[in-house]
GROMACS .gro file of C-alpha atoms in nm:
model
  374
    1UNK     CA    1   0.740  -3.184  -1.637
    2UNK     CA    2   0.742  -3.364  -1.283
    3UNK     CA    3   0.582  -3.111  -1.154
    4UNK     CA    4   0.206  -3.076  -1.087
    5UNK     CA    5  -0.042  -2.948  -0.904
    6UNK     CA    6  -0.182  -3.204  -0.630
    7UNK     CA    7  -0.480  -2.937  -0.479
    8UNK     CA    8  -0.548  -2.639  -0.299
    9UNK     CA    9  -0.267  -2.526  -0.032
   10UNK     CA   10  -0.176  -2.200   0.204
   11UNK     CA   11  -0.224  -2.061   0.517
   12UNK     CA   12  -0.543  -2.030   0.736
   13UNK     CA   13  -0.754  -1.764   0.635
   14UNK     CA   14  -0.571  -1.663   0.329
   15UNK     CA   15  -0.669  -1.734  -0.029
   16UNK     CA   16  -0.338  -1.641  -0.218
   17UNK     CA   17   0.043  -1.547  -0.143
   18UNK     CA   18   0.134  -1.967  -0.159
   19UNK     CA   19   0.158  -2.185  -0.514
   20UNK     CA   20   0.160  -2.593  -0.446
   21UNK     CA   21   0.402  -2.763  -0.583
   22UNK     CA   22   0.424  -3.139  -0.583
   23UNK     CA   23   0.630  -3.361  -0.761
   24UNK     CA   24   0.416  -3.684  -0.946
   25UNK     CA   25   0.719  -3.916  -0.837
   26UNK     CA   26   0.775  -3.868  -0.402
   27UNK     CA   27   0.847  -4.259  -0.303
   28UNK     CA   28   1.199  -4.234  -0.528
   29UNK     CA   29   1.252  -3.798  -0.485
   30UNK     CA   30   1.154  -3.768  -0.142
   31UNK     CA   31   1.335  -3.483  -0.046
   32UNK     CA   32   1.125  -3.229  -0.305
   33UNK     CA   33   0.771  -3.436  -0.327
   34UNK     CA   34   0.631  -3.128  -0.201
   35UNK     CA   35   0.834  -2.810  -0.346
   36UNK     CA   36   0.566  -2.531  -0.292
   37UNK     CA   37   0.642  -2.120  -0.327
   38UNK     CA   38   0.606  -1.847  -0.119
   39UNK     CA   39   0.534  -1.491  -0.227
   40UNK     CA   40   0.600  -1.250   0.029
   41UNK     CA   41   0.489  -0.895  -0.019
   42UNK     CA   42   0.796  -0.651  -0.108
   43UNK     CA   43   0.869  -0.300   0.059
   44UNK     CA   44   0.718   0.017  -0.109
   45UNK     CA   45   1.063   0.103  -0.369
   46UNK     CA   46   1.205  -0.242  -0.282
   47UNK     CA   47   1.403  -0.086   0.031
   48UNK     CA   48   1.581  -0.339   0.253
   49UNK     CA   49   1.783  -0.345   0.577
   50UNK     CA   50   2.051  -0.592   0.575
   51UNK     CA   51   1.894  -0.704   0.863
   52UNK     CA   52   1.569  -0.768   0.709
   53UNK     CA   53   1.716  -1.022   0.449
   54UNK     CA   54   1.960  -1.126   0.752
   55UNK     CA   55   1.631  -1.285   0.864
   56UNK     CA   56   1.482  -1.380   0.569
   57UNK     CA   57   1.726  -1.615   0.470
   58UNK     CA   58   1.780  -1.734   0.826
   59UNK     CA   59   1.329  -1.824   0.772
   60UNK     CA   60   1.419  -2.033   0.435
   61UNK     CA   61   1.756  -2.172   0.529
   62UNK     CA   62   1.554  -2.353   0.810
   63UNK     CA   63   1.238  -2.422   0.647
   64UNK     CA   64   1.275  -2.417   0.281
   65UNK     CA   65   1.477  -2.497   0.019
   66UNK     CA   66   1.759  -2.187   0.082
   67UNK     CA   67   1.633  -2.031  -0.317
   68UNK     CA   68   1.494  -1.728  -0.364
   69UNK     CA   69   1.437  -1.503  -0.629
   70UNK     CA   70   1.449  -1.166  -0.599
   71UNK     CA   71   1.217  -1.034  -0.736
   72UNK     CA   72   0.863  -1.212  -0.882
   73UNK     CA   73   0.790  -1.048  -1.235
   74UNK     CA   74   0.472  -0.893  -0.979
   75UNK     CA   75   0.736  -0.766  -0.748
   76UNK     CA   76   0.736  -1.061  -0.481
   77UNK     CA   77   1.048  -1.190  -0.276
   78UNK     CA   78   0.962  -1.526  -0.408
   79UNK     CA   79   1.033  -1.790  -0.156
   80UNK     CA   80   1.085  -2.136  -0.344
   81UNK     CA   81   1.092  -2.466  -0.232
   82UNK     CA   82   0.888  -2.556   0.067
   83UNK     CA   83   0.701  -2.848   0.233
   84UNK     CA   84   0.358  -2.816   0.330
   85UNK     CA   85   0.462  -2.825   0.639
   86UNK     CA   86   0.640  -2.552   0.724
   87UNK     CA   87   0.394  -2.298   0.572
   88UNK     CA   88   0.222  -2.175   0.851
   89UNK     CA   89   0.559  -2.192   1.064
   90UNK     CA   90   0.691  -1.951   0.784
   91UNK     CA   91   0.375  -1.728   0.797
   92UNK     CA   92   0.414  -1.692   1.182
   93UNK     CA   93   0.777  -1.570   1.219
   94UNK     CA   94   0.707  -1.329   0.816
   95UNK     CA   95   0.355  -1.115   0.991
   96UNK     CA   96   0.454  -1.201   1.401
   97UNK     CA   97   0.825  -1.121   1.364
   98UNK     CA   98   0.952  -0.921   1.091
   99UNK     CA   99   0.635  -0.694   1.005
  100UNK     CA  100   0.559  -0.866   0.666
  101UNK     CA  101   0.289  -1.028   0.477
  102UNK     CA  102   0.204  -1.282   0.232
  103UNK     CA  103   0.196  -1.145  -0.180
  104UNK     CA  104  -0.132  -1.251  -0.382
  105UNK     CA  105  -0.156  -1.568  -0.600
  106UNK     CA  106  -0.455  -1.615  -0.756
  107UNK     CA  107  -0.760  -1.427  -0.897
  108UNK     CA  108  -0.698  -1.154  -0.653
  109UNK     CA  109  -0.494  -0.852  -0.638
  110UNK     CA  110  -0.175  -0.863  -0.687
  111UNK     CA  111   0.140  -0.718  -0.515
  112UNK     CA  112   0.123  -0.384  -0.575
  113UNK     CA  113   0.477  -0.257  -0.708
  114UNK     CA  114   0.598   0.088  -0.779
  115UNK     CA  115   0.913   0.296  -0.911
  116UNK     CA  116   1.105   0.497  -0.652
  117UNK     CA  117   0.994   0.745  -0.707
  118UNK     CA  118   1.056   1.085  -0.530
  119UNK     CA  119   1.207   0.892  -0.258
  120UNK     CA  120   1.542   0.882  -0.522
  121UNK     CA  121   1.424   1.013  -0.824
  122UNK     CA  122   1.385   1.462  -0.898
  123UNK     CA  123   1.122   1.406  -1.186
  124UNK     CA  124   0.860   1.198  -1.024
  125UNK     CA  125   0.530   1.359  -1.064
  126UNK     CA  126   0.388   1.208  -0.736
  127UNK     CA  127   0.509   1.000  -0.412
  128UNK     CA  128   0.433   0.675  -0.606
  129UNK     CA  129   0.581   0.456  -0.302
  130UNK     CA  130   0.319   0.652  -0.086
  131UNK     CA  131   0.077   0.552  -0.340
  132UNK     CA  132   0.163   0.178  -0.329
  133UNK     CA  133   0.186   0.127   0.011
  134UNK     CA  134  -0.154   0.323   0.089
  135UNK     CA  135  -0.348   0.061  -0.184
  136UNK     CA  136  -0.148  -0.245   0.016
  137UNK     CA  137  -0.319  -0.129   0.337
  138UNK     CA  138  -0.690  -0.053   0.167
  139UNK     CA  139  -0.692  -0.378  -0.029
  140UNK     CA  140  -0.539  -0.628   0.227
  141UNK     CA  141  -0.868  -0.852   0.147
  142UNK     CA  142  -0.839  -0.791  -0.202
  143UNK     CA  143  -0.516  -0.923  -0.205
  144UNK     CA  144  -0.553  -1.229   0.041
  145UNK     CA  145  -0.862  -1.384  -0.091
  146UNK     CA  146  -0.957  -1.416  -0.445
  147UNK     CA  147  -1.230  -1.297  -0.554
  148UNK     CA  148  -1.200  -1.120  -0.908
  149UNK     CA  149  -1.229  -1.320  -1.251
  150UNK     CA  150  -0.887  -1.363  -1.234
  151UNK     CA  151  -0.571  -1.176  -1.128
  152UNK     CA  152  -0.528  -0.783  -1.132
  153UNK     CA  153  -0.197  -0.619  -1.066
  154UNK     CA  154  -0.116  -0.199  -1.006
  155UNK     CA  155   0.196  -0.046  -1.120
  156UNK     CA  156   0.302   0.256  -1.004
  157UNK     CA  157   0.539   0.525  -1.269
  158UNK     CA  158   0.669   0.830  -1.127
  159UNK     CA  159   0.688   0.928  -1.476
  160UNK     CA  160   0.688   0.892  -1.853
  161UNK     CA  161   0.975   0.712  -1.841
  162UNK     CA  162   0.832   0.399  -1.685
  163UNK     CA  163   1.084   0.234  -1.506
  164UNK     CA  164   0.872   0.008  -1.369
  165UNK     CA  165   0.700  -0.069  -1.737
  166UNK     CA  166   0.393  -0.013  -1.581
  167UNK     CA  167   0.189   0.070  -1.892
  168UNK     CA  168   0.320  -0.293  -1.999
  169UNK     CA  169   0.290  -0.482  -1.712
  170UNK     CA  170  -0.003  -0.431  -1.509
  171UNK     CA  171  -0.426  -0.389  -1.584
  172UNK     CA  172  -0.425  -0.050  -1.346
  173UNK     CA  173  -0.102   0.157  -1.435
  174UNK     CA  174  -0.070   0.455  -1.270
  175UNK     CA  175   0.179   0.696  -1.495
  176UNK     CA  176   0.279   1.076  -1.293
  177UNK     CA  177   0.252   1.307  -1.577
  178UNK     CA  178   0.148   1.683  -1.539
  179UNK     CA  179  -0.065   2.014  -1.734
  180UNK     CA  180   0.171   2.300  -1.676
  181UNK     CA  181   0.494   2.399  -1.946
  182UNK     CA  182   0.782   2.226  -1.940
  183UNK     CA  183   1.011   2.428  -1.691
  184UNK     CA  184   1.346   2.549  -1.943
  185UNK     CA  185   1.731   2.648  -1.837
  186UNK     CA  186   1.818   2.834  -2.149
  187UNK     CA  187   2.192   2.832  -2.006
  188UNK     CA  188   2.211   2.480  -1.958
  189UNK     CA  189   2.028   2.418  -2.313
  190UNK     CA  190   2.313   2.650  -2.420
  191UNK     CA  191   2.592   2.344  -2.222
  192UNK     CA  192   2.482   2.069  -2.400
  193UNK     CA  193   2.489   2.204  -2.720
  194UNK     CA  194   2.856   2.407  -2.660
  195UNK     CA  195   2.966   2.039  -2.507
  196UNK     CA  196   2.993   2.167  -2.117
  197UNK     CA  197   2.706   1.935  -2.028
  198UNK     CA  198   2.690   1.521  -2.136
  199UNK     CA  199   2.337   1.433  -2.266
  200UNK     CA  200   2.142   1.145  -2.125
  201UNK     CA  201   2.320   1.250  -1.796
  202UNK     CA  202   2.677   1.058  -1.947
  203UNK     CA  203   2.503   0.700  -1.953
  204UNK     CA  204   2.638   0.690  -2.336
  205UNK     CA  205   2.993   0.875  -2.285
  206UNK     CA  206   3.144   0.483  -2.293
  207UNK     CA  207   3.094   0.506  -2.688
  208UNK     CA  208   3.185   0.756  -2.970
  209UNK     CA  209   2.858   0.937  -3.095
  210UNK     CA  210   3.026   1.221  -3.193
  211UNK     CA  211   2.958   1.603  -3.094
  212UNK     CA  212   2.565   1.643  -2.929
  213UNK     CA  213   2.324   1.767  -3.225
  214UNK     CA  214   2.037   1.899  -3.076
  215UNK     CA  215   1.846   1.924  -3.324
  216UNK     CA  216   1.902   1.545  -3.453
  217UNK     CA  217   1.886   1.418  -3.092
  218UNK     CA  218   1.552   1.599  -2.974
  219UNK     CA  219   1.388   1.804  -3.204
  220UNK     CA  220   1.381   1.548  -3.469
  221UNK     CA  221   1.283   1.234  -3.242
  222UNK     CA  222   0.956   1.473  -3.108
  223UNK     CA  223   0.651   1.282  -3.144
  224UNK     CA  224   0.445   1.581  -3.110
  225UNK     CA  225   0.690   1.782  -3.302
  226UNK     CA  226   0.653   2.038  -3.115
  227UNK     CA  227   0.999   2.161  -3.018
  228UNK     CA  228   1.188   2.452  -3.189
  229UNK     CA  229   1.617   2.529  -3.173
  230UNK     CA  230   1.704   2.877  -3.367
  231UNK     CA  231   2.016   2.839  -3.250
  232UNK     CA  232   2.050   3.022  -2.913
  233UNK     CA  233   1.713   2.963  -2.790
  234UNK     CA  234   1.483   2.645  -2.708
  235UNK     CA  235   1.076   2.675  -2.757
  236UNK     CA  236   0.819   2.429  -2.684
  237UNK     CA  237   0.465   2.455  -2.785
  238UNK     CA  238   0.288   2.249  -2.482
  239UNK     CA  239  -0.012   2.206  -2.631
  240UNK     CA  240   0.074   1.980  -2.870
  241UNK     CA  241   0.343   1.777  -2.631
  242UNK     CA  242   0.238   1.451  -2.589
  243UNK     CA  243   0.477   1.412  -2.205
  244UNK     CA  244   0.678   1.158  -2.351
  245UNK     CA  245   0.980   1.302  -2.161
  246UNK     CA  246   1.295   1.221  -2.430
  247UNK     CA  247   1.362   1.592  -2.457
  248UNK     CA  248   1.365   1.562  -2.051
  249UNK     CA  249   1.596   1.237  -2.022
  250UNK     CA  250   1.854   1.370  -2.291
  251UNK     CA  251   1.891   1.730  -2.099
  252UNK     CA  252   1.828   1.726  -1.800
  253UNK     CA  253   1.952   1.919  -1.650
  254UNK     CA  254   1.783   2.203  -1.901
  255UNK     CA  255   1.465   2.038  -1.905
  256UNK     CA  256   1.208   1.979  -1.553
  257UNK     CA  257   0.837   1.823  -1.578
  258UNK     CA  258   0.578   2.106  -1.494
  259UNK     CA  259   0.424   2.183  -1.150
  260UNK     CA  260   0.091   2.112  -1.178
  261UNK     CA  261   0.151   1.728  -1.095
  262UNK     CA  262  -0.048   1.386  -1.121
  263UNK     CA  263  -0.145   1.119  -1.292
  264UNK     CA  264  -0.298   0.945  -1.597
  265UNK     CA  265  -0.450   0.600  -1.555
  266UNK     CA  266  -0.441   0.337  -1.819
  267UNK     CA  267  -0.603   0.018  -1.760
  268UNK     CA  268  -0.574  -0.373  -1.922
  269UNK     CA  269  -0.191  -0.463  -2.015
  270UNK     CA  270  -0.110  -0.812  -1.997
  271UNK     CA  271   0.116  -1.054  -2.063
  272UNK     CA  272   0.072  -1.291  -2.389
  273UNK     CA  273  -0.094  -1.647  -2.164
  274UNK     CA  274  -0.402  -1.714  -2.278
  275UNK     CA  275  -0.572  -1.437  -2.562
  276UNK     CA  276  -0.210  -1.267  -2.657
  277UNK     CA  277  -0.042  -0.946  -2.548
  278UNK     CA  278  -0.187  -0.590  -2.512
  279UNK     CA  279  -0.081  -0.251  -2.392
  280UNK     CA  280  -0.298  -0.079  -2.173
  281UNK     CA  281  -0.553   0.172  -2.284
  282UNK     CA  282  -0.555   0.548  -2.114
  283UNK     CA  283  -0.885   0.559  -1.901
  284UNK     CA  284  -0.838   0.889  -1.715
  285UNK     CA  285  -0.613   1.201  -1.858
  286UNK     CA  286  -0.504   1.346  -1.541
  287UNK     CA  287  -0.651   1.244  -1.166
  288UNK     CA  288  -0.453   1.445  -0.877
  289UNK     CA  289  -0.209   1.209  -0.653
  290UNK     CA  290  -0.252   1.291  -0.297
  291UNK     CA  291  -0.321   1.173   0.008
  292UNK     CA  292  -0.562   0.998   0.097
  293UNK     CA  293  -0.572   0.909  -0.257
  294UNK     CA  294  -0.980   0.915  -0.268
  295UNK     CA  295  -0.926   0.995  -0.676
  296UNK     CA  296  -0.698   0.684  -0.782
  297UNK     CA  297  -0.932   0.482  -0.510
  298UNK     CA  298  -1.230   0.565  -0.670
  299UNK     CA  299  -1.176   0.463  -0.977
  300UNK     CA  300  -0.996   0.153  -0.883
  301UNK     CA  301  -1.378   0.008  -0.709
  302UNK     CA  302  -1.580   0.113  -0.924
  303UNK     CA  303  -1.378  -0.101  -1.253
  304UNK     CA  304  -1.358  -0.358  -0.962
  305UNK     CA  305  -1.770  -0.412  -0.916
  306UNK     CA  306  -1.841  -0.385  -1.321
  307UNK     CA  307  -1.530  -0.657  -1.432
  308UNK     CA  308  -1.709  -0.857  -1.128
  309UNK     CA  309  -2.007  -0.794  -1.265
  310UNK     CA  310  -1.936  -0.820  -1.623
  311UNK     CA  311  -1.632  -1.054  -1.634
  312UNK     CA  312  -1.565  -1.453  -1.783
  313UNK     CA  313  -1.400  -1.674  -1.538
  314UNK     CA  314  -0.978  -1.651  -1.609
  315UNK     CA  315  -1.085  -1.296  -1.796
  316UNK     CA  316  -0.873  -1.027  -1.755
  317UNK     CA  317  -1.007  -0.644  -1.719
  318UNK     CA  318  -0.796  -0.583  -2.044
  319UNK     CA  319  -1.042  -0.873  -2.224
  320UNK     CA  320  -1.358  -0.791  -2.071
  321UNK     CA  321  -1.289  -0.411  -2.189
  322UNK     CA  322  -1.194  -0.524  -2.527
  323UNK     CA  323  -1.477  -0.739  -2.566
  324UNK     CA  324  -1.686  -0.483  -2.416
  325UNK     CA  325  -1.543  -0.155  -2.567
  326UNK     CA  326  -1.343   0.116  -2.403
  327UNK     CA  327  -1.667   0.333  -2.448
  328UNK     CA  328  -1.830   0.133  -2.179
  329UNK     CA  329  -1.524   0.171  -1.914
  330UNK     CA  330  -1.550   0.498  -1.947
  331UNK     CA  331  -1.959   0.513  -1.884
  332UNK     CA  332  -1.895   0.274  -1.555
  333UNK     CA  333  -1.608   0.525  -1.465
  334UNK     CA  334  -1.824   0.827  -1.540
  335UNK     CA  335  -1.538   0.982  -1.721
  336UNK     CA  336  -1.645   1.212  -2.071
  337UNK     CA  337  -1.504   1.100  -2.397
  338UNK     CA  338  -1.206   1.266  -2.505
  339UNK     CA  339  -0.954   1.300  -2.752
  340UNK     CA  340  -0.682   1.165  -2.602
  341UNK     CA  341  -0.883   0.783  -2.571
  342UNK     CA  342  -0.826   0.763  -2.951
  343UNK     CA  343  -0.569   0.454  -2.987
  344UNK     CA  344  -0.629   0.457  -3.331
  345UNK     CA  345  -0.718   0.715  -3.497
  346UNK     CA  346  -0.990   0.624  -3.844
  347UNK     CA  347  -0.991   0.239  -3.779
  348UNK     CA  348  -1.329   0.211  -3.638
  349UNK     CA  349  -1.554   0.457  -3.819
  350UNK     CA  350  -1.905   0.399  -3.595
  351UNK     CA  351  -1.978   0.580  -3.318
  352UNK     CA  352  -2.251   0.449  -3.096
  353UNK     CA  353  -2.506   0.712  -2.940
  354UNK     CA  354  -2.732   0.706  -2.634
  355UNK     CA  355  -3.144   0.727  -2.636
  356UNK     CA  356  -3.091   1.073  -2.505
  357UNK     CA  357  -2.833   1.202  -2.725
  358UNK     CA  358  -3.026   1.194  -3.006
  359UNK     CA  359  -3.388   1.304  -2.878
  360UNK     CA  360  -3.569   0.965  -2.894
  361UNK     CA  361  -3.586   0.628  -3.089
  362UNK     CA  362  -3.935   0.599  -3.169
  363UNK     CA  363  -3.961   0.916  -3.454
  364UNK     CA  364  -4.254   0.805  -3.762
  365UNK     CA  365  -4.079   0.686  -4.041
  366UNK     CA  366  -4.354   0.884  -4.299
  367UNK     CA  367  -4.216   1.227  -4.100
  368UNK     CA  368  -3.857   1.118  -4.259
  369UNK     CA  369  -4.005   0.978  -4.614
  370UNK     CA  370  -4.104   1.293  -4.732
  371UNK     CA  371  -3.812   1.468  -4.687
  372UNK     CA  372  -3.603   1.183  -4.807
  373UNK     CA  373  -3.805   0.997  -5.136
  374UNK     CA  374  -3.732   0.626  -5.227
   0.00000   0.00000   0.00000
């Protein structure tokens, strides 16, 4: 194309936040000789006041092209098209007058993003907005000064519904879950079966799906096959529940997550840019998520220390994990292997034991051969 990266451009003290764009024909098109993109850190949950949006547009009409992207795939407010001379002025107005900051770009922590969480959703298992804000405040240096092998993304889903799709779109995915039993309102279940309540909160009311069939739409669609309906009572074998929340989504007035809530942490999702797309792998089955979120931060920092030591240039953490094994990651973060870590059962029969787990490697072969003749 006619766009080239003509060198590093940014604001003083920051290594990220501005993506340089230059036209390769500046004499013919002087108005777009520079067309830099500025990423702005979006607020938690993407809640805005009209004043904030008006002030942002005023800045961009004056100092940029006026074109915006609300929002980029990472989550940032994206301001498209400005000249190098305007960058420090834009940065000053954003930070001093609007009390906001640039987002992430380059080989650093990208701007964290999360769902609305407990601010709007009754099924959120932890406060996604509080965690998102805390991580942004804690890791300012990692956000603005590239030091990683490649980019690193946080995304926070309040429940397994995955409204920000963190399991497929982020290197470090925190998905709300629960330990205790799913709460059941048997009278509300009967109301769904009887047609008093519309399934899926009425989301498909515009289509003629026919009468709600709890067996076909809930029981038979359970991936753990742990739900039973005997015509008058719904029962759930919670030990075999995989927390997919399909049943809760279909009958939200009848079913609710358990009361002992927290989150699962997954690692390694990415888009197919270099080495093919990759879904995140479970690394921590359950962790409490309460302010000041030390349990989550501890996992993050152990992974970063390992990845910065072992990761190759432009290698996402998921690719490093795939190259060096999930077992290595579990050793790094200090988590015992668990059946829930198995992604593809029976695909790989090899188990690699540590020396301390089997005694020692230096056992005399003569003793073995006495018991096992050739």
